[in-house]
Amino acid sequence: EAARGERARLEDKVAEAAAKSSELQEQLERQAAETSRLEERLWEAQGRAAEAEQLKEQLAEAEAARGAALEQQLAAAEAARGERARLEDKLAEAEVLAAESVREQVEREATEAASVRAQLAEAEARL
């Protein structure tokens, strides 16, 4: 009787240990699944972080290219302003030269007209 009681008690302990083992196994499997999900999320987060870093580098490159383009545009605009000023100066010089040339031409023609009138007056006087 005592042996049967001891056996029943030991069987209960074995059953408890098996239940506890089964519970621990399930807990271990849940933790393994959770660990797997967390690892997957970690990989995703690392992928997003790498993508964000790559985008950050691309943005920096784009900003540098934009800055260089703006500097080139500013330099081109400054060169264009300088060229315009130079051309305006040349135009002003040409206008002055043209005005002088016209004045000299008018003076020559006036002198020539005066000479022709004087010759005409001489010719009339001879007649």
PDB file of C-alpha atoms in Angstrom:
ATOM      1  CA  GLU A   1       0.000   0.000   0.000  1.00  0.00           C
ATOM      2  CA  ALA A   2       2.787   2.410   0.942  1.00  0.00           C
ATOM      3  CA  ALA A   3       4.637   1.524  -2.222  1.00  0.00           C
ATOM      4  CA  ARG A   4       1.511   2.155  -4.292  1.00  0.00           C
ATOM      5  CA  GLY A   5       1.046   5.519  -2.571  1.00  0.00           C
ATOM      6  CA  GLU A   6       4.672   6.377  -3.158  1.00  0.00           C
ATOM      7  CA  ARG A   7       4.359   5.259  -6.762  1.00  0.00           C
ATOM      8  CA  ALA A   8       1.218   7.384  -7.245  1.00  0.00           C
ATOM      9  CA  ARG A   9       2.972  10.329  -5.630  1.00  0.00           C
ATOM     10  CA  LEU A  10       5.992   9.844  -7.874  1.00  0.00           C
ATOM     11  CA  GLU A  11       3.767   9.439 -10.957  1.00  0.00           C
ATOM     12  CA  ASP A  12       2.024  12.697  -9.985  1.00  0.00           C
ATOM     13  CA  LYS A  13       5.449  14.331  -9.679  1.00  0.00           C
ATOM     14  CA  VAL A  14       6.459  12.893 -13.059  1.00  0.00           C
ATOM     15  CA  ALA A  15       3.178  14.168 -14.565  1.00  0.00           C
ATOM     16  CA  GLU A  16       3.760  17.584 -12.955  1.00  0.00           C
ATOM     17  CA  ALA A  17       7.325  17.590 -14.234  1.00  0.00           C
ATOM     18  CA  ALA A  18       6.112  16.576 -17.706  1.00  0.00           C
ATOM     19  CA  ALA A  19       3.434  19.309 -17.628  1.00  0.00           C
ATOM     20  CA  LYS A  20       6.000  21.809 -16.384  1.00  0.00           C
ATOM     21  CA  SER A  21       8.423  20.608 -19.066  1.00  0.00           C
ATOM     22  CA  SER A  22       5.720  20.911 -21.697  1.00  0.00           C
ATOM     23  CA  GLU A  23       4.850  24.407 -20.439  1.00  0.00           C
ATOM     24  CA  LEU A  24       8.502  25.394 -20.456  1.00  0.00           C
ATOM     25  CA  GLN A  25       8.878  23.938 -23.964  1.00  0.00           C
ATOM     26  CA  GLU A  26       5.886  26.029 -25.153  1.00  0.00           C
ATOM     27  CA  GLN A  27       7.320  29.101 -23.429  1.00  0.00           C
ATOM     28  CA  LEU A  28      10.675  28.407 -25.072  1.00  0.00           C
ATOM     29  CA  GLU A  29       8.980  28.063 -28.481  1.00  0.00           C
ATOM     30  CA  ARG A  30       7.059  31.345 -27.919  1.00  0.00           C
ATOM     31  CA  GLN A  31      10.290  33.065 -26.920  1.00  0.00           C
ATOM     32  CA  ALA A  32      12.052  31.603 -29.964  1.00  0.00           C
ATOM     33  CA  ALA A  33       9.205  32.863 -32.201  1.00  0.00           C
ATOM     34  CA  GLU A  34       9.349  36.278 -30.519  1.00  0.00           C
ATOM     35  CA  THR A  35      13.134  36.321 -30.903  1.00  0.00           C
ATOM     36  CA  SER A  36      12.709  35.462 -34.580  1.00  0.00           C
ATOM     37  CA  ARG A  37      10.160  38.290 -35.028  1.00  0.00           C
ATOM     38  CA  LEU A  38      12.456  40.699 -33.220  1.00  0.00           C
ATOM     39  CA  GLU A  39      15.411  39.643 -35.364  1.00  0.00           C
ATOM     40  CA  GLU A  40      13.290  40.176 -38.469  1.00  0.00           C
ATOM     41  CA  ARG A  41      12.272  43.615 -37.238  1.00  0.00           C
ATOM     42  CA  LEU A  42      15.910  44.340 -36.452  1.00  0.00           C
ATOM     43  CA  TRP A  43      16.926  43.370 -40.013  1.00  0.00           C
ATOM     44  CA  GLU A  44      14.133  45.547 -41.398  1.00  0.00           C
ATOM     45  CA  ALA A  45      15.188  48.445 -39.178  1.00  0.00           C
ATOM     46  CA  GLN A  46      18.828  48.012 -40.206  1.00  0.00           C
ATOM     47  CA  GLY A  47      17.718  47.939 -43.854  1.00  0.00           C
ATOM     48  CA  ARG A  48      15.718  51.139 -43.366  1.00  0.00           C
ATOM     49  CA  ALA A  49      18.647  52.717 -41.535  1.00  0.00           C
ATOM     50  CA  ALA A  50      20.988  51.807 -44.393  1.00  0.00           C
ATOM     51  CA  GLU A  51      18.456  53.143 -46.901  1.00  0.00           C
ATOM     52  CA  ALA A  52      18.080  56.327 -44.856  1.00  0.00           C
ATOM     53  CA  GLU A  53      21.864  56.743 -44.771  1.00  0.00           C
ATOM     54  CA  GLN A  54      22.038  56.204 -48.524  1.00  0.00           C
ATOM     55  CA  LEU A  55      19.264  58.766 -49.062  1.00  0.00           C
ATOM     56  CA  LYS A  56      21.075  61.158 -46.742  1.00  0.00           C
ATOM     57  CA  GLU A  57      24.246  60.780 -48.830  1.00  0.00           C
ATOM     58  CA  GLN A  58      22.268  61.259 -52.056  1.00  0.00           C
ATOM     59  CA  LEU A  59      20.677  64.382 -50.590  1.00  0.00           C
ATOM     60  CA  ALA A  60      24.096  65.743 -49.632  1.00  0.00           C
ATOM     61  CA  GLU A  61      25.366  65.041 -53.155  1.00  0.00           C
ATOM     62  CA  ALA A  62      22.294  66.708 -54.682  1.00  0.00           C
ATOM     63  CA  GLU A  63      22.725  69.741 -52.427  1.00  0.00           C
ATOM     64  CA  ALA A  64      26.405  69.970 -53.368  1.00  0.00           C
ATOM     65  CA  ALA A  65      25.538  69.706 -57.064  1.00  0.00           C
ATOM     66  CA  ARG A  66      22.830  72.349 -56.647  1.00  0.00           C
ATOM     67  CA  GLY A  67      25.285  74.623 -54.848  1.00  0.00           C
ATOM     68  CA  ALA A  68      27.841  74.161 -57.621  1.00  0.00           C
ATOM     69  CA  ALA A  69      25.172  74.836 -60.254  1.00  0.00           C
ATOM     70  CA  LEU A  70      24.095  77.997 -58.431  1.00  0.00           C
ATOM     71  CA  GLU A  71      27.701  79.159 -58.234  1.00  0.00           C
ATOM     72  CA  GLN A  72      28.095  78.518 -61.964  1.00  0.00           C
ATOM     73  CA  GLN A  73      24.877  80.407 -62.674  1.00  0.00           C
ATOM     74  CA  LEU A  74      26.045  83.320 -60.544  1.00  0.00           C
ATOM     75  CA  ALA A  75      29.420  83.341 -62.291  1.00  0.00           C
ATOM     76  CA  ALA A  76      27.706  83.183 -65.700  1.00  0.00           C
ATOM     77  CA  ALA A  77      25.330  86.005 -64.723  1.00  0.00           C
ATOM     78  CA  GLU A  78      28.265  88.104 -63.504  1.00  0.00           C
ATOM     79  CA  ALA A  79      30.163  87.401 -66.724  1.00  0.00           C
ATOM     80  CA  ALA A  80      27.072  88.323 -68.735  1.00  0.00           C
ATOM     81  CA  ARG A  81      26.725  91.595 -66.811  1.00  0.00           C
ATOM     82  CA  GLY A  82      30.405  92.347 -67.475  1.00  0.00           C
ATOM     83  CA  GLU A  83      29.989  91.525 -71.173  1.00  0.00           C
ATOM     84  CA  ARG A  84      26.871  93.682 -71.376  1.00  0.00           C
ATOM     85  CA  ALA A  85      28.682  96.605 -69.739  1.00  0.00           C
ATOM     86  CA  ARG A  86      31.609  96.146 -72.137  1.00  0.00           C
ATOM     87  CA  LEU A  87      29.261  96.044 -75.142  1.00  0.00           C
ATOM     88  CA  GLU A  88      27.365  99.090 -73.881  1.00  0.00           C
ATOM     89  CA  ASP A  89      30.704 100.945 -73.595  1.00  0.00           C
ATOM     90  CA  LYS A  90      31.621  99.894 -77.145  1.00  0.00           C
ATOM     91  CA  LEU A  91      28.193 101.020 -78.365  1.00  0.00           C
ATOM     92  CA  ALA A  92      28.621 104.396 -76.677  1.00  0.00           C
ATOM     93  CA  GLU A  93      32.069 104.746 -78.270  1.00  0.00           C
ATOM     94  CA  ALA A  94      30.645 103.784 -81.662  1.00  0.00           C
ATOM     95  CA  GLU A  95      27.848 106.323 -81.262  1.00  0.00           C
ATOM     96  CA  VAL A  96      30.390 109.042 -80.405  1.00  0.00           C
ATOM     97  CA  LEU A  97      32.555 108.047 -83.386  1.00  0.00           C
ATOM     98  CA  ALA A  98      29.499 107.979 -85.647  1.00  0.00           C
ATOM     99  CA  ALA A  99      28.407 111.399 -84.425  1.00  0.00           C
ATOM    100  CA  GLU A 100      31.929 112.775 -85.012  1.00  0.00           C
ATOM    101  CA  SER A 101      32.027 111.147 -88.428  1.00  0.00           C
ATOM    102  CA  VAL A 102      28.648 112.660 -89.355  1.00  0.00           C
ATOM    103  CA  ARG A 103      29.747 116.080 -88.052  1.00  0.00           C
ATOM    104  CA  GLU A 104      32.992 115.855 -90.042  1.00  0.00           C
ATOM    105  CA  GLN A 105      31.046 114.748 -93.138  1.00  0.00           C
ATOM    106  CA  VAL A 106      28.630 117.671 -92.723  1.00  0.00           C
ATOM    107  CA  GLU A 107      31.568 120.056 -92.299  1.00  0.00           C
ATOM    108  CA  ARG A 108      33.250 118.638 -95.432  1.00  0.00           C
ATOM    109  CA  GLU A 109      30.052 118.913 -97.417  1.00  0.00           C
ATOM    110  CA  ALA A 110      29.481 122.468 -96.110  1.00  0.00           C
ATOM    111  CA  THR A 111      33.048 123.387 -97.060  1.00  0.00           C
ATOM    112  CA  GLU A 112      32.573 121.767-100.457  1.00  0.00           C
ATOM    113  CA  ALA A 113      29.257 123.584-100.927  1.00  0.00           C
ATOM    114  CA  ALA A 114      30.887 126.869 -99.973  1.00  0.00           C
ATOM    115  CA  SER A 115      33.686 126.168-102.439  1.00  0.00           C
ATOM    116  CA  VAL A 116      31.174 125.340-105.186  1.00  0.00           C
ATOM    117  CA  ARG A 117      29.236 128.540-104.412  1.00  0.00           C
ATOM    118  CA  ALA A 118      32.469 130.539-104.552  1.00  0.00           C
ATOM    119  CA  GLN A 119      33.351 128.948-107.899  1.00  0.00           C
ATOM    120  CA  LEU A 120      29.840 129.607-109.113  1.00  0.00           C
ATOM    121  CA  ALA A 121      30.108 133.236-107.997  1.00  0.00           C
ATOM    122  CA  GLU A 122      33.444 133.554-109.808  1.00  0.00           C
ATOM    123  CA  ALA A 123      31.992 132.009-112.916  1.00  0.00           C
ATOM    124  CA  GLU A 124      29.002 134.340-112.771  1.00  0.00           C
ATOM    125  CA  ALA A 125      31.316 137.259-112.165  1.00  0.00           C
ATOM    126  CA  ARG A 126      33.325 136.329-115.274  1.00  0.00           C
ATOM    127  CA  LEU A 127      30.243 136.150-117.343  1.00  0.00           C
TER     128      LEU A 127
END
